[in-house]
PDB file of C-alpha atoms in Angstrom:
ATOM      1  CA  MET A  28     -29.091 -10.774 -71.641  1.00 35.00           C
ATOM      2  CA  TRP A  29     -28.073 -14.023 -70.112  1.00 35.00           C
ATOM      3  CA  PRO A  30     -28.116 -14.372 -66.369  1.00 37.00           C
ATOM      4  CA  SER A  31     -24.711 -13.781 -64.768  1.00 36.00           C
ATOM      5  CA  THR A  32     -22.482 -16.630 -63.590  1.00 33.00           C
ATOM      6  CA  ARG A  33     -22.743 -15.171 -60.060  1.00 33.00           C
ATOM      7  CA  THR A  34     -26.457 -15.744 -60.052  1.00 33.00           C
ATOM      8  CA  PHE A  35     -26.003 -19.455 -60.718  1.00 35.00           C
ATOM      9  CA  LEU A  36     -23.128 -19.821 -58.227  1.00 30.00           C
ATOM     10  CA  ARG A  37     -25.668 -18.763 -55.568  1.00 30.00           C
ATOM     11  CA  LEU A  38     -28.016 -21.570 -56.562  1.00 34.00           C
ATOM     12  CA  SER A  39     -26.483 -24.596 -54.903  1.00 32.00           C
ATOM     13  CA  THR A  40     -29.177 -26.755 -56.494  1.00 33.00           C
ATOM     14  CA  LEU A  41     -27.617 -26.053 -59.874  1.00 38.00           C
ATOM     15  CA  SER A  42     -24.223 -27.549 -59.334  1.00 42.00           C
ATOM     16  CA  LEU A  43     -21.871 -30.129 -60.608  1.00 45.00           C
ATOM     17  CA  THR A  44     -21.701 -32.142 -57.500  1.00 42.00           C
ATOM     18  CA  LEU A  45     -18.411 -33.998 -57.249  1.00 49.00           C
ATOM     19  CA  GLY A  46     -18.982 -35.799 -53.943  1.00 49.00           C
ATOM     20  CA  LEU A  47     -16.194 -36.140 -51.416  1.00 44.00           C
ATOM     21  CA  ALA A  48     -18.314 -37.220 -48.467  1.00 38.00           C
ATOM     22  CA  ALA A  49     -17.043 -39.052 -45.411  1.00 36.00           C
ATOM     23  CA  CYS A  50     -19.134 -41.387 -43.389  1.00 33.00           C
ATOM     24  CA  GLY A  51     -19.558 -40.863 -39.631  1.00 31.00           C
ATOM     25  CA  SER A  52     -20.787 -43.297 -36.973  1.00 29.00           C
ATOM     26  CA  VAL A  53     -23.641 -42.383 -34.619  1.00 28.00           C
ATOM     27  CA  ASP A  54     -23.701 -43.103 -30.854  1.00 31.00           C
ATOM     28  CA  SER A  55     -26.830 -45.298 -30.448  1.00 30.00           C
ATOM     29  CA  ARG A  56     -27.791 -43.280 -27.366  1.00 30.00           C
ATOM     30  CA  TYR A  57     -28.134 -40.229 -29.598  1.00 30.00           C
ATOM     31  CA  GLU A  58     -30.067 -41.428 -32.631  1.00 32.00           C
ATOM     32  CA  ARG A  59     -31.834 -38.142 -32.853  1.00 36.00           C
ATOM     33  CA  PRO A  60     -29.843 -35.028 -33.810  1.00 41.00           C
ATOM     34  CA  VAL A  61     -28.131 -33.379 -30.886  1.00 42.00           C
ATOM     35  CA  SER A  62     -28.872 -29.710 -30.643  1.00 46.00           C
ATOM     36  CA  GLY A  63     -27.335 -26.722 -28.890  1.00 48.00           C
ATOM     37  CA  SER A  64     -30.068 -26.799 -26.202  1.00 45.00           C
ATOM     38  CA  ASN A  65     -28.435 -29.767 -24.427  1.00 56.00           C
ATOM     39  CA  ILE A  66     -24.768 -28.778 -24.910  1.00 59.00           C
ATOM     40  CA  GLU A  67     -24.306 -28.165 -21.162  1.00 54.00           C
ATOM     41  CA  GLU A  68     -25.652 -31.575 -20.420  1.00 54.00           C
ATOM     42  CA  ILE A  69     -23.211 -33.133 -22.855  1.00 60.00           C
ATOM     43  CA  ASN A  70     -20.218 -31.227 -21.463  1.00 57.00           C
ATOM     44  CA  ALA A  71     -21.111 -32.032 -17.879  1.00 40.00           C
ATOM     45  CA  SER A  72     -21.606 -35.776 -18.536  1.00 60.00           C
ATOM     46  CA  GLY A  73     -18.032 -36.775 -18.237  1.00 80.00           C
ATOM     47  CA  MET A  74     -17.998 -38.547 -21.568  1.00 89.00           C
ATOM     48  CA  SER A  75     -14.843 -39.879 -23.044  1.00 92.00           C
ATOM     49  CA  SER A  76     -13.189 -38.477 -26.088  1.00 94.00           C
ATOM     50  CA  ASP A  77     -14.484 -41.353 -28.157  1.00 94.00           C
ATOM     51  CA  GLN A  78     -17.999 -40.671 -27.042  1.00 94.00           C
ATOM     52  CA  LEU A  79     -17.762 -36.990 -27.840  1.00 95.00           C
ATOM     53  CA  VAL A  80     -16.390 -37.701 -31.280  1.00 95.00           C
ATOM     54  CA  ARG A  81     -19.384 -40.025 -32.092  1.00 95.00           C
ATOM     55  CA  ILE A  82     -21.877 -37.414 -30.907  1.00 95.00           C
ATOM     56  CA  ALA A  83     -19.958 -34.732 -32.823  1.00 95.00           C
ATOM     57  CA  SER A  84     -20.153 -36.909 -35.945  1.00 94.00           C
ATOM     58  CA  ALA A  85     -23.942 -37.245 -35.554  1.00 94.00           C
ATOM     59  CA  SER A  86     -24.320 -33.529 -35.016  1.00 93.00           C
ATOM     60  CA  ALA A  87     -22.380 -32.725 -38.161  1.00 93.00           C
ATOM     61  CA  SER A  88     -24.454 -35.271 -40.178  1.00 89.00           C
ATOM     62  CA  SER A  89     -27.620 -33.572 -38.916  1.00 89.00           C
ATOM     63  CA  GLY A  90     -26.314 -30.132 -39.994  1.00 89.00           C
ATOM     64  CA  ASP A  91     -25.464 -28.740 -36.547  1.00 93.00           C
ATOM     65  CA  LEU A  92     -21.901 -27.834 -37.535  1.00 94.00           C
ATOM     66  CA  SER A  93     -21.225 -25.342 -34.803  1.00 94.00           C
ATOM     67  CA  LEU A  94     -22.045 -27.860 -32.078  1.00 94.00           C
ATOM     68  CA  ALA A  95     -19.976 -30.567 -33.850  1.00 95.00           C
ATOM     69  CA  MET A  96     -16.979 -28.218 -33.863  1.00 96.00           C
ATOM     70  CA  LYS A  97     -17.283 -27.532 -30.155  1.00 95.00           C
ATOM     71  CA  LEU A  98     -17.591 -31.241 -29.311  1.00 96.00           C
ATOM     72  CA  TYR A  99     -14.551 -32.094 -31.508  1.00 97.00           C
ATOM     73  CA  ARG A 100     -12.539 -29.480 -29.746  1.00 96.00           C
ATOM     74  CA  ASP A 101     -13.608 -30.810 -26.340  1.00 95.00           C
ATOM     75  CA  ALA A 102     -12.661 -34.314 -27.469  1.00 96.00           C
ATOM     76  CA  SER A 103      -9.223 -33.087 -28.532  1.00 96.00           C
ATOM     77  CA  LYS A 104      -8.656 -31.648 -25.061  1.00 95.00           C
ATOM     78  CA  LYS A 105      -9.552 -35.021 -23.469  1.00 95.00           C
ATOM     79  CA  ALA A 106      -7.276 -36.981 -25.790  1.00 95.00           C
ATOM     80  CA  PRO A 107      -4.482 -34.574 -26.771  1.00 96.00           C
ATOM     81  CA  ARG A 108      -2.435 -37.291 -28.505  1.00 97.00           C
ATOM     82  CA  ASP A 109      -5.308 -38.611 -30.615  1.00 97.00           C
ATOM     83  CA  PRO A 110      -5.551 -37.171 -34.121  1.00 97.00           C
ATOM     84  CA  THR A 111      -9.166 -38.333 -34.597  1.00 97.00           C
ATOM     85  CA  PRO A 112     -10.934 -35.250 -33.081  1.00 98.00           C
ATOM     86  CA  TRP A 113      -8.759 -32.992 -35.231  1.00 98.00           C
ATOM     87  CA  ILE A 114      -9.610 -34.929 -38.375  1.00 98.00           C
ATOM     88  CA  GLY A 115     -13.361 -34.653 -37.438  1.00 97.00           C
ATOM     89  CA  LEU A 116     -12.994 -30.981 -36.761  1.00 98.00           C
ATOM     90  CA  GLY A 117     -11.277 -30.514 -40.142  1.00 97.00           C
ATOM     91  CA  ASP A 118     -14.035 -32.416 -41.925  1.00 96.00           C
ATOM     92  CA  THR A 119     -16.712 -30.284 -40.294  1.00 97.00           C
ATOM     93  CA  MET A 120     -14.933 -27.087 -41.175  1.00 97.00           C
ATOM     94  CA  VAL A 121     -14.741 -28.269 -44.769  1.00 94.00           C
ATOM     95  CA  SER A 122     -18.470 -28.678 -44.664  1.00 91.00           C
ATOM     96  CA  ALA A 123     -18.804 -25.102 -43.374  1.00 93.00           C
ATOM     97  CA  ARG A 124     -16.311 -23.909 -46.082  1.00 92.00           C
ATOM     98  CA  LEU A 125     -13.842 -22.782 -43.440  1.00 96.00           C
ATOM     99  CA  LEU A 126     -10.923 -23.999 -45.483  1.00 96.00           C
ATOM    100  CA  ASP A 127      -8.070 -22.154 -43.747  1.00 96.00           C
ATOM    101  CA  GLN A 128      -9.207 -23.361 -40.369  1.00 97.00           C
ATOM    102  CA  ALA A 129      -9.770 -26.852 -41.698  1.00 97.00           C
ATOM    103  CA  THR A 130      -6.172 -26.894 -42.971  1.00 98.00           C
ATOM    104  CA  GLU A 131      -4.915 -26.017 -39.478  1.00 98.00           C
ATOM    105  CA  ALA A 132      -7.019 -28.774 -37.931  1.00 98.00           C
ATOM    106  CA  TYR A 133      -5.601 -31.361 -40.357  1.00 98.00           C
ATOM    107  CA  ASP A 134      -2.097 -29.967 -39.739  1.00 98.00           C
ATOM    108  CA  ASN A 135      -2.655 -30.649 -36.033  1.00 98.00           C
ATOM    109  CA  ALA A 136      -3.692 -34.226 -36.880  1.00 98.00           C
ATOM    110  CA  LEU A 137      -0.652 -34.709 -39.061  1.00 98.00           C
ATOM    111  CA  ASN A 138       1.668 -33.375 -36.341  1.00 98.00           C
ATOM    112  CA  LEU A 139       0.324 -36.205 -34.161  1.00 98.00           C
ATOM    113  CA  GLU A 140       0.258 -38.856 -36.896  1.00 97.00           C
ATOM    114  CA  PRO A 141       2.316 -37.815 -40.013  1.00 97.00           C
ATOM    115  CA  ALA A 142       0.896 -40.639 -42.101  1.00 95.00           C
ATOM    116  CA  SER A 143      -2.732 -40.062 -41.084  1.00 97.00           C
ATOM    117  CA  PRO A 144      -4.906 -41.239 -43.954  1.00 96.00           C
ATOM    118  CA  GLY A 145      -7.936 -39.217 -42.688  1.00 97.00           C
ATOM    119  CA  ALA A 146      -6.024 -35.935 -42.483  1.00 98.00           C
ATOM    120  CA  LYS A 147      -4.388 -36.465 -45.888  1.00 97.00           C
ATOM    121  CA  LEU A 148      -7.775 -37.202 -47.381  1.00 96.00           C
ATOM    122  CA  GLY A 149      -9.166 -34.081 -45.862  1.00 97.00           C
ATOM    123  CA  MET A 150      -6.340 -31.985 -47.278  1.00 97.00           C
ATOM    124  CA  ALA A 151      -6.869 -33.500 -50.664  1.00 96.00           C
ATOM    125  CA  ARG A 152     -10.557 -32.542 -50.462  1.00 94.00           C
ATOM    126  CA  ILE A 153      -9.508 -28.964 -49.785  1.00 96.00           C
ATOM    127  CA  HIS A 154      -7.132 -28.950 -52.758  1.00 95.00           C
ATOM    128  CA  LEU A 155     -10.038 -30.276 -54.965  1.00 93.00           C
ATOM    129  CA  MET A 156     -12.373 -27.616 -53.716  1.00 92.00           C
ATOM    130  CA  LEU A 157      -9.725 -25.063 -54.784  1.00 92.00           C
ATOM    131  CA  GLU A 158      -9.286 -26.990 -58.093  1.00 89.00           C
ATOM    132  CA  GLN A 159      -5.671 -27.755 -57.267  1.00 93.00           C
ATOM    133  CA  ALA A 160      -5.726 -31.162 -58.907  1.00 93.00           C
ATOM    134  CA  PRO A 161      -1.974 -31.987 -58.884  1.00 95.00           C
ATOM    135  CA  GLU A 162      -1.677 -31.221 -55.136  1.00 96.00           C
ATOM    136  CA  ALA A 163      -4.733 -33.372 -54.393  1.00 96.00           C
ATOM    137  CA  ARG A 164      -3.420 -36.265 -56.498  1.00 96.00           C
ATOM    138  CA  ALA A 165      -0.093 -36.313 -54.683  1.00 97.00           C
ATOM    139  CA  LEU A 166      -1.776 -36.763 -51.357  1.00 97.00           C
ATOM    140  CA  LEU A 167      -4.269 -39.249 -52.645  1.00 97.00           C
ATOM    141  CA  GLU A 168      -1.501 -41.432 -54.007  1.00 97.00           C
ATOM    142  CA  GLU A 169       0.140 -41.407 -50.620  1.00 97.00           C
ATOM    143  CA  VAL A 170      -3.097 -42.562 -48.970  1.00 97.00           C
ATOM    144  CA  ARG A 171      -3.653 -45.244 -51.574  1.00 97.00           C
ATOM    145  CA  GLU A 172      -0.349 -46.863 -50.512  1.00 96.00           C
ATOM    146  CA  ILE A 173      -1.818 -47.227 -47.032  1.00 95.00           C
ATOM    147  CA  GLN A 174      -5.491 -47.898 -47.908  1.00 96.00           C
ATOM    148  CA  PRO A 175      -5.622 -49.487 -51.391  1.00 96.00           C
ATOM    149  CA  GLU A 176      -9.297 -50.465 -50.979  1.00 96.00           C
ATOM    150  CA  ASN A 177     -10.740 -47.224 -49.788  1.00 96.00           C
ATOM    151  CA  TRP A 178     -13.382 -46.088 -52.278  1.00 96.00           C
ATOM    152  CA  ARG A 179     -13.031 -42.401 -51.208  1.00 94.00           C
ATOM    153  CA  ILE A 180      -9.421 -42.375 -52.679  1.00 96.00           C
ATOM    154  CA  TYR A 181     -10.597 -43.503 -56.060  1.00 96.00           C
ATOM    155  CA  ASN A 182     -13.630 -41.212 -55.972  1.00 95.00           C
ATOM    156  CA  SER A 183     -11.393 -38.219 -55.148  1.00 95.00           C
ATOM    157  CA  LEU A 184      -8.874 -39.306 -57.855  1.00 96.00           C
ATOM    158  CA  GLY A 185     -11.708 -39.277 -60.294  1.00 95.00           C
ATOM    159  CA  VAL A 186     -12.678 -35.743 -59.301  1.00 93.00           C
ATOM    160  CA  SER A 187      -8.986 -34.593 -59.702  1.00 94.00           C
ATOM    161  CA  GLU A 188      -8.941 -36.108 -63.265  1.00 94.00           C
ATOM    162  CA  ASP A 189     -12.237 -34.451 -64.142  1.00 92.00           C
ATOM    163  CA  LEU A 190     -10.806 -31.060 -63.049  1.00 91.00           C
ATOM    164  CA  ALA A 191      -7.828 -31.777 -65.364  1.00 91.00           C
ATOM    165  CA  LYS A 192     -10.366 -32.638 -68.198  1.00 91.00           C
ATOM    166  CA  ASN A 193      -9.176 -36.220 -68.264  1.00 93.00           C
ATOM    167  CA  HIS A 194     -12.661 -37.659 -68.250  1.00 94.00           C
ATOM    168  CA  ALA A 195     -11.898 -41.078 -69.468  1.00 95.00           C
ATOM    169  CA  ARG A 196      -9.262 -41.547 -66.747  1.00 97.00           C
ATOM    170  CA  ALA A 197     -11.709 -40.077 -64.260  1.00 95.00           C
ATOM    171  CA  GLN A 198     -14.325 -42.612 -65.150  1.00 96.00           C
ATOM    172  CA  ASP A 199     -11.844 -45.454 -64.662  1.00 98.00           C
ATOM    173  CA  TYR A 200     -11.304 -44.245 -61.078  1.00 97.00           C
ATOM    174  CA  TYR A 201     -14.971 -44.032 -60.400  1.00 96.00           C
ATOM    175  CA  LEU A 202     -15.404 -47.610 -61.622  1.00 97.00           C
ATOM    176  CA  GLN A 203     -12.636 -48.675 -59.244  1.00 97.00           C
ATOM    177  CA  ALA A 204     -14.413 -46.857 -56.410  1.00 97.00           C
ATOM    178  CA  LEU A 205     -17.599 -48.742 -57.238  1.00 97.00           C
ATOM    179  CA  ASP A 206     -15.705 -52.074 -57.051  1.00 97.00           C
ATOM    180  CA  PHE A 207     -15.200 -51.318 -53.357  1.00 97.00           C
ATOM    181  CA  SER A 208     -18.457 -49.573 -52.700  1.00 96.00           C
ATOM    182  CA  PRO A 209     -21.151 -50.721 -55.148  1.00 95.00           C
ATOM    183  CA  ARG A 210     -24.263 -48.486 -55.549  1.00 92.00           C
ATOM    184  CA  ASN A 211     -22.524 -45.648 -53.786  1.00 94.00           C
ATOM    185  CA  LEU A 212     -24.553 -42.590 -54.728  1.00 94.00           C
ATOM    186  CA  SER A 213     -21.688 -40.125 -54.453  1.00 92.00           C
ATOM    187  CA  VAL A 214     -19.597 -42.136 -56.831  1.00 94.00           C
ATOM    188  CA  LEU A 215     -22.466 -42.948 -59.206  1.00 95.00           C
ATOM    189  CA  THR A 216     -23.270 -39.249 -59.386  1.00 94.00           C
ATOM    190  CA  ASN A 217     -19.674 -38.280 -60.130  1.00 94.00           C
ATOM    191  CA  TYR A 218     -19.414 -40.957 -62.801  1.00 95.00           C
ATOM    192  CA  SER A 219     -22.547 -39.742 -64.487  1.00 95.00           C
ATOM    193  CA  LEU A 220     -21.465 -36.094 -64.358  1.00 93.00           C
ATOM    194  CA  SER A 221     -18.102 -37.020 -65.788  1.00 94.00           C
ATOM    195  CA  LEU A 222     -19.908 -38.697 -68.742  1.00 95.00           C
ATOM    196  CA  ALA A 223     -21.957 -35.479 -69.136  1.00 93.00           C
ATOM    197  CA  LEU A 224     -18.871 -33.342 -69.207  1.00 90.00           C
ATOM    198  CA  GLU A 225     -17.624 -35.239 -72.272  1.00 90.00           C
ATOM    199  CA  GLY A 226     -21.047 -35.132 -73.924  1.00 90.00           C
ATOM    200  CA  ASN A 227     -22.248 -38.671 -73.225  1.00 95.00           C
ATOM    201  CA  TYR A 228     -25.624 -37.464 -71.999  1.00 95.00           C
ATOM    202  CA  ALA A 229     -27.571 -40.674 -72.663  1.00 96.00           C
ATOM    203  CA  ASP A 230     -25.423 -42.750 -70.235  1.00 97.00           C
ATOM    204  CA  ALA A 231     -25.287 -39.926 -67.708  1.00 96.00           C
ATOM    205  CA  ILE A 232     -29.059 -39.637 -67.688  1.00 97.00           C
ATOM    206  CA  SER A 233     -29.514 -43.387 -67.370  1.00 97.00           C
ATOM    207  CA  LEU A 234     -27.299 -43.511 -64.360  1.00 96.00           C
ATOM    208  CA  LEU A 235     -28.806 -40.524 -62.603  1.00 96.00           C
ATOM    209  CA  GLU A 236     -32.321 -41.803 -63.292  1.00 97.00           C
ATOM    210  CA  ASP A 237     -31.337 -44.888 -61.290  1.00 96.00           C
ATOM    211  CA  VAL A 238     -29.714 -42.819 -58.579  1.00 96.00           C
ATOM    212  CA  ILE A 239     -32.852 -40.637 -57.856  1.00 96.00           C
ATOM    213  CA  GLU A 240     -34.832 -43.868 -57.288  1.00 96.00           C
ATOM    214  CA  GLU A 241     -32.653 -44.781 -54.318  1.00 95.00           C
ATOM    215  CA  PRO A 242     -34.286 -44.260 -50.895  1.00 93.00           C
ATOM    216  CA  SER A 243     -31.342 -42.040 -49.797  1.00 91.00           C
ATOM    217  CA  ALA A 244     -31.440 -39.788 -52.912  1.00 93.00           C
ATOM    218  CA  THR A 245     -31.700 -36.127 -52.193  1.00 92.00           C
ATOM    219  CA  ALA A 246     -32.703 -32.929 -53.929  1.00 92.00           C
ATOM    220  CA  ARG A 247     -29.122 -32.466 -54.993  1.00 90.00           C
ATOM    221  CA  HIS A 248     -29.275 -35.768 -56.950  1.00 93.00           C
ATOM    222  CA  ARG A 249     -32.498 -34.672 -58.524  1.00 94.00           C
ATOM    223  CA  GLN A 250     -31.141 -31.307 -59.551  1.00 93.00           C
ATOM    224  CA  ASN A 251     -28.058 -32.901 -61.021  1.00 93.00           C
ATOM    225  CA  LEU A 252     -30.387 -34.916 -63.161  1.00 95.00           C
ATOM    226  CA  ALA A 253     -32.197 -31.805 -64.144  1.00 95.00           C
ATOM    227  CA  LEU A 254     -28.823 -30.300 -65.073  1.00 93.00           C
ATOM    228  CA  VAL A 255     -27.914 -33.143 -67.321  1.00 94.00           C
ATOM    229  CA  TYR A 256     -31.382 -33.123 -68.989  1.00 95.00           C
ATOM    230  CA  GLY A 257     -30.860 -29.380 -69.499  1.00 93.00           C
ATOM    231  CA  LEU A 258     -27.415 -29.881 -71.061  1.00 91.00           C
ATOM    232  CA  ALA A 259     -28.764 -32.617 -73.334  1.00 93.00           C
ATOM    233  CA  GLY A 260     -31.566 -30.223 -74.532  1.00 93.00           C
ATOM    234  CA  SER A 261     -34.314 -32.162 -72.948  1.00 95.00           C
ATOM    235  CA  GLU A 262     -36.014 -29.055 -71.523  1.00 95.00           C
ATOM    236  CA  ASN A 263     -39.433 -30.570 -70.650  1.00 96.00           C
ATOM    237  CA  ASN A 264     -37.699 -33.258 -68.519  1.00 97.00           C
ATOM    238  CA  ALA A 265     -35.314 -30.678 -67.055  1.00 96.00           C
ATOM    239  CA  GLN A 266     -38.298 -28.438 -66.003  1.00 96.00           C
ATOM    240  CA  GLN A 267     -40.328 -31.294 -64.463  1.00 96.00           C
ATOM    241  CA  MET A 268     -37.313 -32.518 -62.465  1.00 96.00           C
ATOM    242  CA  ALA A 269     -36.190 -29.095 -61.366  1.00 95.00           C
ATOM    243  CA  ARG A 270     -39.744 -28.218 -60.175  1.00 96.00           C
ATOM    244  CA  ARG A 271     -39.649 -31.071 -57.631  1.00 95.00           C
ATOM    245  CA  ASP A 272     -37.419 -28.945 -55.410  1.00 94.00           C
ATOM    246  CA  LEU A 273     -37.176 -25.394 -56.832  1.00 94.00           C
ATOM    247  CA  SER A 274     -39.349 -22.364 -57.103  1.00 94.00           C
ATOM    248  CA  ASP A 275     -40.755 -21.410 -60.600  1.00 94.00           C
ATOM    249  CA  ARG A 276     -38.391 -18.477 -60.630  1.00 94.00           C
ATOM    250  CA  ASP A 277     -35.329 -20.741 -59.963  1.00 94.00           C
ATOM    251  CA  VAL A 278     -36.449 -23.163 -62.531  1.00 94.00           C
ATOM    252  CA  GLU A 279     -36.610 -20.426 -65.186  1.00 94.00           C
ATOM    253  CA  ASN A 280     -33.205 -19.095 -64.139  1.00 92.00           C
ATOM    254  CA  ASN A 281     -31.745 -22.618 -64.483  1.00 90.00           C
ATOM    255  CA  MET A 282     -33.384 -23.214 -67.814  1.00 93.00           C
ATOM    256  CA  ASP A 283     -31.799 -19.988 -69.170  1.00 91.00           C
ATOM    257  CA  PHE A 284     -28.415 -21.170 -67.876  1.00 87.00           C
ATOM    258  CA  TYR A 285     -28.860 -24.525 -69.601  1.00 88.00           C
ATOM    259  CA  ARG A 286     -29.554 -22.824 -72.914  1.00 88.00           C
ATOM    260  CA  PHE A 287     -26.525 -20.570 -72.396  1.00 86.00           C
ATOM    261  CA  ILE A 288     -24.056 -23.369 -71.767  1.00 82.00           C
ATOM    262  CA  ARG A 289     -25.495 -25.574 -74.556  1.00 83.00           C
ATOM    263  CA  GLY A 290     -24.406 -22.708 -76.839  1.00 79.00           C
ATOM    264  CA  MET A 291     -20.718 -22.987 -75.781  1.00 71.00           C
ATOM    265  CA  LYS A 292     -18.431 -24.505 -78.311  1.00 54.00           C
ATOM    266  CA  ASN A 293     -15.281 -26.591 -78.354  1.00 54.00           C
ATOM    267  CA  GLY A 294     -16.003 -28.350 -75.091  1.00 54.00           C
ATOM    268  CA  SER A 295     -15.833 -25.153 -73.093  1.00 54.00           C
ATOM    269  CA  ALA A 296     -19.281 -25.443 -71.595  1.00 53.00           C
ATOM    270  CA  GLY A 297     -17.926 -27.336 -68.594  1.00 55.00           C
ATOM    271  CA  GLU A 298     -15.957 -24.248 -67.508  1.00 54.00           C
ATOM    272  CA  PHE A 299     -19.267 -22.485 -66.934  1.00 48.00           C
ATOM    273  CA  ILE A 300     -20.980 -25.150 -64.888  1.00 49.00           C
ATOM    274  CA  PRO A 301     -20.823 -24.192 -61.215  1.00 41.00           C
ATOM    275  CA  ARG A 302     -18.962 -26.829 -59.281  1.00 47.00           C
ATOM    276  CA  GLN A 303     -19.889 -27.411 -55.660  1.00 39.00           C
ATOM    277  CA  TYR A 304     -17.755 -29.952 -53.891  1.00 36.00           C
ATOM    278  CA  ASP A 305     -19.623 -31.909 -51.253  1.00 38.00           C
ATOM    279  CA  GLY A 306     -17.137 -32.263 -48.423  1.00 35.00           C
ATOM    280  CA  GLY A 307     -19.561 -32.849 -45.576  1.00 33.00           C
ATOM    281  CA  LEU A 308     -20.303 -35.865 -43.440  1.00 31.00           C
ATOM    282  CA  ASP A 309     -22.740 -38.334 -44.875  1.00 35.00           C
ATOM    283  CA  GLY A 310     -23.257 -36.094 -47.858  1.00 36.00           C
ATOM    284  CA  GLN A 311     -24.157 -33.014 -45.784  1.00 37.00           C
ATOM    285  CA  SER A 312     -22.498 -29.979 -47.463  1.00 37.00           C
ATOM    286  CA  GLY A 313     -21.986 -26.575 -45.991  1.00 36.00           C
ATOM    287  CA  GLU A 314     -24.369 -25.086 -48.485  1.00 38.00           C
ATOM    288  CA  GLU A 315     -27.157 -27.346 -47.380  1.00 40.00           C
ATOM    289  CA  SER A 316     -26.483 -27.139 -43.622  1.00 40.00           C
ATOM    290  CA  GLY A 317     -28.925 -24.287 -42.991  1.00 43.00           C
ATOM    291  CA  LEU A 318     -26.238 -21.802 -42.148  1.00 46.00           C
ATOM    292  CA  SER A 319     -26.721 -18.295 -43.259  1.00 50.00           C
ATOM    293  CA  GLU A 320     -23.853 -16.148 -44.524  1.00 53.00           C
ATOM    294  CA  ALA A 321     -23.937 -14.215 -41.246  1.00 56.00           C
ATOM    295  CA  GLU A 322     -23.771 -17.513 -39.278  1.00 49.00           C
ATOM    296  CA  ARG A 323     -20.793 -18.611 -41.427  1.00 50.00           C
ATOM    297  CA  GLN A 324     -18.953 -15.355 -40.711  1.00 55.00           C
ATOM    298  CA  GLU A 325     -19.701 -15.685 -36.936  1.00 52.00           C
ATOM    299  CA  MET A 326     -18.391 -19.309 -37.030  1.00 49.00           C
ATOM    300  CA  LYS A 327     -15.297 -18.127 -38.874  1.00 50.00           C
ATOM    301  CA  GLN A 328     -14.587 -15.503 -36.281  1.00 52.00           C
ATOM    302  CA  ALA A 329     -14.961 -18.021 -33.462  1.00 47.00           C
ATOM    303  CA  MET A 330     -12.635 -20.369 -35.246  1.00 44.00           C
ATOM    304  CA  ASP A 331     -10.102 -17.699 -35.815  1.00 47.00           C
ATOM    305  CA  SER A 332     -10.140 -16.794 -32.154  1.00 42.00           C
ATOM    306  CA  TYR A 333      -9.780 -20.528 -31.286  1.00 38.00           C
ATOM    307  CA  PHE A 334      -6.591 -20.957 -33.387  1.00 39.00           C
ATOM    308  CA  GLN A 335      -4.854 -17.800 -32.204  1.00 36.00           C
TER     309      GLN A 335
END
């Protein structure tokens, strides 16, 4: 019997990563990750909203999502007419997969600035995570009118077209994104996975082999390459790459899954590849943030209370 789809959905390392990452800036005074141990010091320091936002961004990038949310909320209280803290809060909630609360945060930003590109991009990311491609495209086209050279727009448009199985059009968007942000690993990964979805494994593998040689490449990039090796039937390469980050048991589970989806016909294999949208800051996704399910539920309850 083949392993269940649920089993593979739990393995974030086996995922079709369509990256929707936003970049954050780091306050030079806090180059090391800020932790909950000095939250009182931060709150008592009399920092401005802008300073709190920079530290919150650094905290989110380091995986301390709970602290980042608190700092963004504090920043919003110090600058109640500034949409920036709400956008940062929404982005962090997306990383934690708190999509309802993220939507409310973006709505707050849009109430302050109806044309806010950051809030609209955030809302588009949520639609993509829910595989609502038409809704995402409508928002992305609005943002493109304001920021025609923003690579994130074209990257996200590519994701929306891949979801609609328009892979050739998706690849055109990824190439446009690369015009504005060359060697961007998120875009290169999406481009390669789009090629894999239409069966062009040779080019997909070539791109991903270059990606994993970059200094900023992560385990997620390596496991995407293992995935494409597996889809292409190159089991030895898939196993070797997977073992760089996974246990033997997880490697064998993944190999079984690769064999299963290789057996799918008529282009339907892509429907069974788990998709994990990377909506975090600097590529930090909620699945890789170190949060347990119990911690996510606790965070969700805290956010529910906050928005009441």
